[in-house]
Amino acid sequence: MPLTRRRLVLVNGWFLQQPTTGSGQYLTALLREFSALQTEVRLRTLVPLPTALAGSWTPPPDLPNGMEFLPVPLPPGPDPLAKVWWEQAALPLQCLRHRAAVLWNPYWSAPVWSPVPVAVTVHDVVPLLRPEYRQHPRQRAYLILNLLGLRKARAVITVSQAGAETLHRHVPEFRGEVAVALNGASSGPAAPPDPARIHELRSTYGLPERFFLYLGGFERRKNVAAILKAYRRYLNLGGDPAIKLVLAGRLPARDTAVLQHPAPLIRNLALDGQVLLTDRVDEAVKWDLYRMSLAFLFPGLAEGFGLPVAEAMQAGTPVVTSCY
């Protein structure tokens, strides 16, 4: 895809403020790697922020110095509306203002109109595969906007070959270039946690001596319910009750069509005392949990890549996953 004008690529930095999400990790890692390249292409990441924070924002400390970041104030209003305004109006206008050559959206979002070519990373097309993601009229409207924008994008990056095939199957109208660029897992800390660190983690989170691990979100498509039922069956068949189950990840505030809090099912399966909910953990703790666990469980029903599987393997932990 030819780059023109100043060879300036504007980057949609919406997920830069959400570094523990898959899209946030992807963006942060790519920005870090790009900074080490010798290239004429310049990246300038636009970071949408509430007006009160935009003036005092500083880049995350784990990103190299010298990268270009520009805080952009968001208008007041609910997050969903602000996000649509950002993606469909603010970004195209910023492209004009900065005389950009290309706009890159590192997640599935693309403006219906843009003054410059648009490249989009499509991690998955879950909203097309799972009906719970399009039950509400607002969800359907947002999906239609993204489909229209995707059809007009100049190029699409998918993170797996399966993702590219799924995209072609469900969005046959797309005629742009599709490039498959596989995700990679960072290695995390070079050494496993030492005894002092393990003691600290056990004290902080109440971790058992031995445990199976799930780490991720609590969308219904993550199939955490199957993990709990399988663990209940494991115990019923004589499995060692000293081996607990740890579920790590940000817990939903309430159940929705998309999200499911695991606590009610834990009670229904009489697993109180056997299952530990840590809530969200930071990056360092994540890698420690991988290395401390006996096995990592990830039976997802719809994934674009499944980065936690690659991370657990990178940590040397056995993985039990699904094939759908």
Short mmCIF file of C-alpha atoms in Angstrom, two decimals:
data_model
loop_
_atom_site.label_atom_id
_atom_site.label_comp_id
_atom_site.label_asym_id
_atom_site.label_seq_id
_atom_site.Cartn_x
_atom_site.Cartn_y
_atom_site.Cartn_z
CA MET A 1 0.00 0.00 0.00
CA PRO A 2 1.75 3.21 -1.10
CA LEU A 3 2.35 5.91 1.47
CA THR A 4 2.12 9.52 0.32
CA ARG A 5 2.48 13.04 1.66
CA ARG A 6 4.63 13.12 4.80
CA ARG A 7 4.54 9.37 5.31
CA LEU A 8 2.77 10.04 8.58
CA VAL A 9 0.56 7.25 9.90
CA LEU A 10 -2.00 8.26 12.50
CA VAL A 11 -2.80 5.53 15.01
CA ASN A 12 -6.11 5.18 16.82
CA GLY A 13 -4.99 4.99 20.46
CA TRP A 14 -8.38 4.22 22.03
CA PHE A 15 -7.08 1.08 23.77
CA LEU A 16 -3.81 2.60 24.97
CA GLN A 17 -5.60 3.38 28.24
CA GLN A 18 -6.74 -0.25 28.57
CA PRO A 19 -3.39 -2.11 28.56
CA THR A 20 -4.72 -5.37 30.04
CA THR A 21 -7.21 -5.95 27.21
CA GLY A 22 -6.18 -7.93 24.16
CA SER A 23 -6.39 -4.86 21.93
CA GLY A 24 -4.45 -2.81 24.48
CA GLN A 25 -1.66 -5.38 24.69
CA TYR A 26 -1.52 -5.63 20.90
CA LEU A 27 -1.21 -1.87 20.42
CA THR A 28 1.34 -1.40 23.20
CA ALA A 29 3.54 -4.25 21.96
CA LEU A 30 3.47 -3.06 18.34
CA LEU A 31 4.31 0.52 19.28
CA ARG A 32 7.22 -0.75 21.35
CA GLU A 33 8.53 -2.88 18.48
CA PHE A 34 8.00 -0.17 15.88
CA SER A 35 10.16 2.26 17.84
CA ALA A 36 13.16 -0.02 17.24
CA LEU A 37 12.72 -0.08 13.45
CA GLN A 38 14.68 2.07 11.04
CA THR A 39 11.95 3.38 8.78
CA GLU A 40 10.83 6.59 7.11
CA VAL A 41 7.28 6.00 8.28
CA ARG A 42 6.29 8.06 11.32
CA LEU A 43 3.64 6.94 13.76
CA ARG A 44 1.64 9.47 15.72
CA THR A 45 -0.76 7.92 18.20
CA LEU A 46 -3.91 9.88 19.02
CA VAL A 47 -5.10 9.20 22.57
CA PRO A 48 -8.74 10.12 23.33
CA LEU A 49 -9.20 11.32 26.90
CA PRO A 50 -11.78 13.16 28.99
CA THR A 51 -11.19 16.90 28.74
CA ALA A 52 -10.11 17.12 32.39
CA LEU A 53 -7.30 14.59 31.83
CA ALA A 54 -6.10 15.51 28.35
CA GLY A 55 -3.88 18.37 29.52
CA SER A 56 -1.98 16.36 32.13
CA TRP A 57 -1.70 12.98 30.38
CA THR A 58 1.70 11.35 29.97
CA PRO A 59 2.54 8.24 27.91
CA PRO A 60 2.76 4.87 29.67
CA PRO A 61 6.22 4.40 31.22
CA ASP A 62 6.77 1.06 29.49
CA LEU A 63 6.76 2.71 26.05
CA PRO A 64 10.06 4.06 24.69
CA ASN A 65 10.85 7.76 24.81
CA GLY A 66 10.67 9.66 21.56
CA MET A 67 7.40 8.20 20.31
CA GLU A 68 4.73 10.66 19.23
CA PHE A 69 1.54 10.77 21.29
CA LEU A 70 -1.17 13.39 21.10
CA PRO A 71 -3.95 13.56 23.72
CA VAL A 72 -7.27 14.54 22.16
CA PRO A 73 -10.16 15.71 24.41
CA LEU A 74 -13.39 13.74 24.16
CA PRO A 75 -16.76 15.47 24.38
CA PRO A 76 -18.82 14.73 27.49
CA GLY A 77 -21.29 11.91 27.17
CA PRO A 78 -21.71 8.15 27.56
CA ASP A 79 -18.72 6.02 26.52
CA PRO A 80 -20.50 4.25 23.63
CA LEU A 81 -21.47 7.56 22.01
CA ALA A 82 -18.02 9.05 22.62
CA LYS A 83 -16.43 6.01 21.01
CA VAL A 84 -18.58 6.31 17.88
CA TRP A 85 -17.85 10.04 17.66
CA TRP A 86 -14.14 9.33 18.00
CA GLU A 87 -14.07 6.61 15.35
CA GLN A 88 -16.42 8.14 12.79
CA ALA A 89 -15.83 11.89 13.13
CA ALA A 90 -12.78 12.81 15.17
CA LEU A 91 -10.28 10.49 13.50
CA PRO A 92 -11.07 11.55 9.90
CA LEU A 93 -10.85 15.21 10.95
CA GLN A 94 -7.54 14.56 12.69
CA CYS A 95 -6.24 13.00 9.47
CA LEU A 96 -6.98 16.28 7.68
CA ARG A 97 -5.49 18.36 10.45
CA HIS A 98 -2.23 16.39 10.55
CA ARG A 99 -2.04 15.81 6.79
CA ALA A 100 -1.66 12.12 7.45
CA ALA A 101 -0.90 9.58 4.75
CA VAL A 102 -2.69 6.66 6.40
CA LEU A 103 -4.99 6.01 9.34
CA TRP A 104 -4.41 2.75 11.22
CA ASN A 105 -7.06 1.34 13.53
CA PRO A 106 -5.48 -1.46 15.63
CA TYR A 107 -8.88 -3.03 16.31
CA TRP A 108 -12.01 -3.59 14.25
CA SER A 109 -13.24 -0.07 13.70
CA ALA A 110 -13.11 2.04 10.57
CA PRO A 111 -14.73 5.33 9.63
CA VAL A 112 -17.35 5.18 6.90
CA TRP A 113 -15.62 8.20 5.34
CA SER A 114 -11.94 9.03 5.56
CA PRO A 115 -9.81 11.52 3.61
CA VAL A 116 -6.88 9.07 3.64
CA PRO A 117 -6.50 5.30 3.16
CA VAL A 118 -7.47 3.27 6.22
CA ALA A 119 -5.81 0.10 7.50
CA VAL A 120 -7.64 -1.97 10.11
CA THR A 121 -6.53 -4.81 12.35
CA VAL A 122 -9.37 -7.30 12.72
CA HIS A 123 -8.67 -9.50 15.73
CA ASP A 124 -11.92 -11.40 15.31
CA VAL A 125 -15.42 -11.11 13.89
CA VAL A 126 -17.15 -12.35 17.04
CA PRO A 127 -20.13 -9.95 16.65
CA LEU A 128 -20.95 -11.73 13.38
CA LEU A 129 -20.58 -15.19 14.93
CA ARG A 130 -22.29 -14.78 18.30
CA PRO A 131 -25.87 -13.42 18.44
CA GLU A 132 -25.53 -12.04 21.98
CA TYR A 133 -23.25 -9.31 20.58
CA ARG A 134 -26.01 -7.88 18.39
CA GLN A 135 -29.18 -8.20 20.47
CA HIS A 136 -29.55 -4.51 21.28
CA PRO A 137 -30.37 -1.99 18.50
CA ARG A 138 -27.32 0.03 19.55
CA GLN A 139 -25.09 -3.03 19.10
CA ARG A 140 -26.56 -3.72 15.67
CA ALA A 141 -26.10 -0.08 14.62
CA TYR A 142 -22.46 -0.14 15.71
CA LEU A 143 -21.88 -3.40 13.84
CA ILE A 144 -23.40 -1.93 10.66
CA LEU A 145 -21.13 1.12 10.95
CA ASN A 146 -18.07 -1.08 11.35
CA LEU A 147 -19.07 -3.28 8.41
CA LEU A 148 -19.53 -0.22 6.19
CA GLY A 149 -16.17 1.15 7.30
CA LEU A 150 -14.46 -2.20 6.81
CA ARG A 151 -15.74 -2.49 3.24
CA LYS A 152 -14.14 0.87 2.45
CA ALA A 153 -10.81 0.16 4.16
CA ARG A 154 -7.77 -0.06 1.91
CA ALA A 155 -6.15 -2.88 3.87
CA VAL A 156 -7.01 -5.30 6.66
CA ILE A 157 -4.61 -7.07 8.99
CA THR A 158 -5.79 -10.28 10.62
CA VAL A 159 -3.94 -12.03 13.44
CA SER A 160 -4.50 -15.55 12.13
CA GLN A 161 -5.16 -17.36 8.87
CA ALA A 162 -8.43 -18.58 10.33
CA GLY A 163 -9.35 -14.96 10.99
CA ALA A 164 -8.68 -14.05 7.36
CA GLU A 165 -10.80 -16.94 6.12
CA THR A 166 -13.63 -16.05 8.50
CA LEU A 167 -13.48 -12.43 7.34
CA HIS A 168 -13.77 -13.41 3.67
CA ARG A 169 -16.62 -15.79 4.48
CA HIS A 170 -18.69 -13.29 6.46
CA VAL A 171 -17.73 -10.04 4.70
CA PRO A 172 -17.43 -11.10 1.05
CA GLU A 173 -17.96 -7.51 -0.08
CA PHE A 174 -14.51 -6.53 1.20
CA ARG A 175 -12.17 -6.17 -1.77
CA GLY A 176 -9.10 -4.63 -0.15
CA GLU A 177 -5.79 -6.20 0.72
CA VAL A 178 -5.73 -8.74 3.57
CA ALA A 179 -2.45 -9.42 5.34
CA VAL A 180 -2.03 -12.11 8.00
CA ALA A 181 0.35 -11.00 10.76
CA LEU A 182 0.33 -13.54 13.56
CA ASN A 183 0.34 -12.41 17.16
CA GLY A 184 3.38 -13.20 19.24
CA ALA A 185 3.59 -13.70 22.98
CA SER A 186 6.17 -11.77 24.93
CA SER A 187 8.36 -13.92 27.11
CA GLY A 188 7.51 -12.11 30.34
CA PRO A 189 10.07 -12.20 33.14
CA ALA A 190 13.11 -14.31 32.24
CA ALA A 191 13.05 -16.36 35.44
CA PRO A 192 10.20 -18.05 37.31
CA PRO A 193 9.15 -16.41 40.58
CA ASP A 194 11.53 -17.09 43.46
CA PRO A 195 10.31 -18.40 46.86
CA ALA A 196 9.95 -14.89 48.30
CA ARG A 197 7.84 -13.78 45.34
CA ILE A 198 5.71 -16.93 45.55
CA HIS A 199 5.12 -16.29 49.26
CA GLU A 200 4.13 -12.70 48.49
CA LEU A 201 1.66 -13.79 45.81
CA ARG A 202 0.13 -16.47 48.02
CA SER A 203 -0.33 -13.92 50.81
CA THR A 204 -1.76 -11.22 48.53
CA TYR A 205 -4.20 -13.36 46.54
CA GLY A 206 -4.70 -16.35 48.83
CA LEU A 207 -3.27 -18.66 46.18
CA PRO A 208 -3.27 -22.39 46.95
CA GLU A 209 -0.15 -24.54 46.70
CA ARG A 210 -1.34 -26.19 43.48
CA PHE A 211 -3.96 -24.97 41.05
CA PHE A 212 -5.39 -24.98 37.56
CA LEU A 213 -5.62 -21.53 35.99
CA TYR A 214 -7.98 -19.61 33.76
CA LEU A 215 -6.94 -16.05 32.91
CA GLY A 216 -9.01 -13.82 30.68
CA GLY A 217 -12.38 -12.15 30.37
CA PHE A 218 -15.77 -13.41 31.49
CA GLU A 219 -17.70 -13.10 28.26
CA ARG A 220 -19.95 -16.10 27.79
CA ARG A 221 -17.98 -17.07 24.69
CA LYS A 222 -14.93 -17.66 26.90
CA ASN A 223 -16.82 -20.71 28.19
CA VAL A 224 -15.79 -20.33 31.82
CA ALA A 225 -18.95 -22.25 32.72
CA ALA A 226 -17.47 -25.31 31.02
CA ILE A 227 -14.29 -24.93 33.09
CA LEU A 228 -16.31 -24.94 36.30
CA LYS A 229 -18.40 -27.93 35.23
CA ALA A 230 -15.30 -29.84 34.15
CA TYR A 231 -13.60 -29.08 37.46
CA ARG A 232 -16.70 -30.27 39.33
CA ARG A 233 -16.58 -33.51 37.32
CA TYR A 234 -12.86 -33.84 38.04
CA LEU A 235 -13.60 -33.73 41.78
CA ASN A 236 -16.56 -36.10 41.45
CA LEU A 237 -14.33 -38.65 39.73
CA GLY A 238 -11.83 -38.62 42.56
CA GLY A 239 -9.57 -35.74 41.55
CA ASP A 240 -7.35 -34.30 44.26
CA PRO A 241 -9.34 -31.54 46.04
CA ALA A 242 -6.05 -29.95 47.13
CA ILE A 243 -5.65 -28.83 43.52
CA LYS A 244 -7.81 -25.73 43.37
CA LEU A 245 -9.09 -23.67 40.44
CA VAL A 246 -8.01 -20.04 40.02
CA LEU A 247 -10.03 -17.71 37.77
CA ALA A 248 -8.10 -14.50 37.08
CA GLY A 249 -9.52 -11.54 35.20
CA ARG A 250 -11.70 -8.51 35.64
CA LEU A 251 -15.03 -9.66 37.01
CA PRO A 252 -18.19 -8.21 35.45
CA ALA A 253 -20.30 -5.93 37.60
CA ARG A 254 -23.43 -7.83 36.55
CA ASP A 255 -24.63 -10.53 34.19
CA THR A 256 -25.62 -9.48 30.69
CA ALA A 257 -26.27 -11.24 27.41
CA VAL A 258 -22.51 -11.04 26.79
CA LEU A 259 -21.00 -11.27 30.30
CA GLN A 260 -21.43 -13.91 32.99
CA HIS A 261 -20.18 -13.61 36.56
CA PRO A 262 -18.91 -17.02 37.71
CA ALA A 263 -19.97 -16.72 41.37
CA PRO A 264 -23.56 -18.07 40.99
CA LEU A 265 -22.37 -21.15 39.11
CA ILE A 266 -19.63 -21.73 41.68
CA ARG A 267 -22.33 -21.83 44.36
CA ASN A 268 -24.65 -24.02 42.30
CA LEU A 269 -21.86 -26.54 41.71
CA ALA A 270 -20.91 -26.55 45.41
CA LEU A 271 -17.41 -25.31 44.59
CA ASP A 272 -17.14 -22.73 47.36
CA GLY A 273 -13.67 -23.00 48.84
CA GLN A 274 -12.36 -24.77 45.74
CA VAL A 275 -12.40 -21.83 43.32
CA LEU A 276 -10.50 -18.58 43.82
CA LEU A 277 -11.49 -15.37 42.02
CA THR A 278 -8.57 -12.94 41.90
CA ASP A 279 -10.23 -10.23 39.78
CA ARG A 280 -7.88 -8.33 37.43
CA VAL A 281 -4.13 -8.84 37.85
CA ASP A 282 -1.25 -6.81 36.44
CA GLU A 283 1.19 -7.97 33.78
CA ALA A 284 3.87 -9.23 36.18
CA VAL A 285 1.38 -11.20 38.26
CA LYS A 286 -0.10 -12.69 35.08
CA TRP A 287 3.21 -14.28 34.14
CA ASP A 288 3.77 -15.52 37.69
CA LEU A 289 0.36 -17.19 37.65
CA TYR A 290 1.13 -18.91 34.35
CA ARG A 291 4.37 -20.30 35.75
CA MET A 292 2.92 -21.34 39.10
CA SER A 293 -0.11 -23.18 37.70
CA LEU A 294 -0.27 -26.89 36.91
CA ALA A 295 -2.20 -26.27 33.68
CA PHE A 296 -3.87 -23.40 31.86
CA LEU A 297 -7.51 -23.88 30.82
CA PHE A 298 -8.92 -21.96 27.85
CA PRO A 299 -11.95 -23.64 26.21
CA GLY A 300 -13.16 -20.62 24.22
CA LEU A 301 -16.12 -20.89 21.84
CA ALA A 302 -15.05 -18.05 19.51
CA GLU A 303 -11.57 -16.54 19.36
CA GLY A 304 -9.62 -14.62 16.77
CA PHE A 305 -6.27 -15.86 18.02
CA GLY A 306 -6.31 -16.85 21.69
CA LEU A 307 -3.25 -14.96 22.91
CA PRO A 308 -3.38 -16.39 26.47
CA VAL A 309 -2.80 -19.86 25.01
CA ALA A 310 0.43 -18.66 23.37
CA GLU A 311 1.46 -16.87 26.56
CA ALA A 312 0.92 -19.94 28.73
CA MET A 313 2.93 -22.06 26.30
CA GLN A 314 5.66 -19.41 26.32
CA ALA A 315 5.72 -19.75 30.11
CA GLY A 316 6.13 -23.52 29.79
CA THR A 317 2.69 -24.34 31.20
CA PRO A 318 0.56 -27.20 29.82
CA VAL A 319 -2.57 -25.94 28.06
CA VAL A 320 -6.03 -27.46 27.79
CA THR A 321 -7.99 -25.65 25.08
CA SER A 322 -10.81 -26.15 22.60
CA CYS A 323 -11.16 -26.72 18.88
CA TYR A 324 -14.31 -25.15 17.46
#
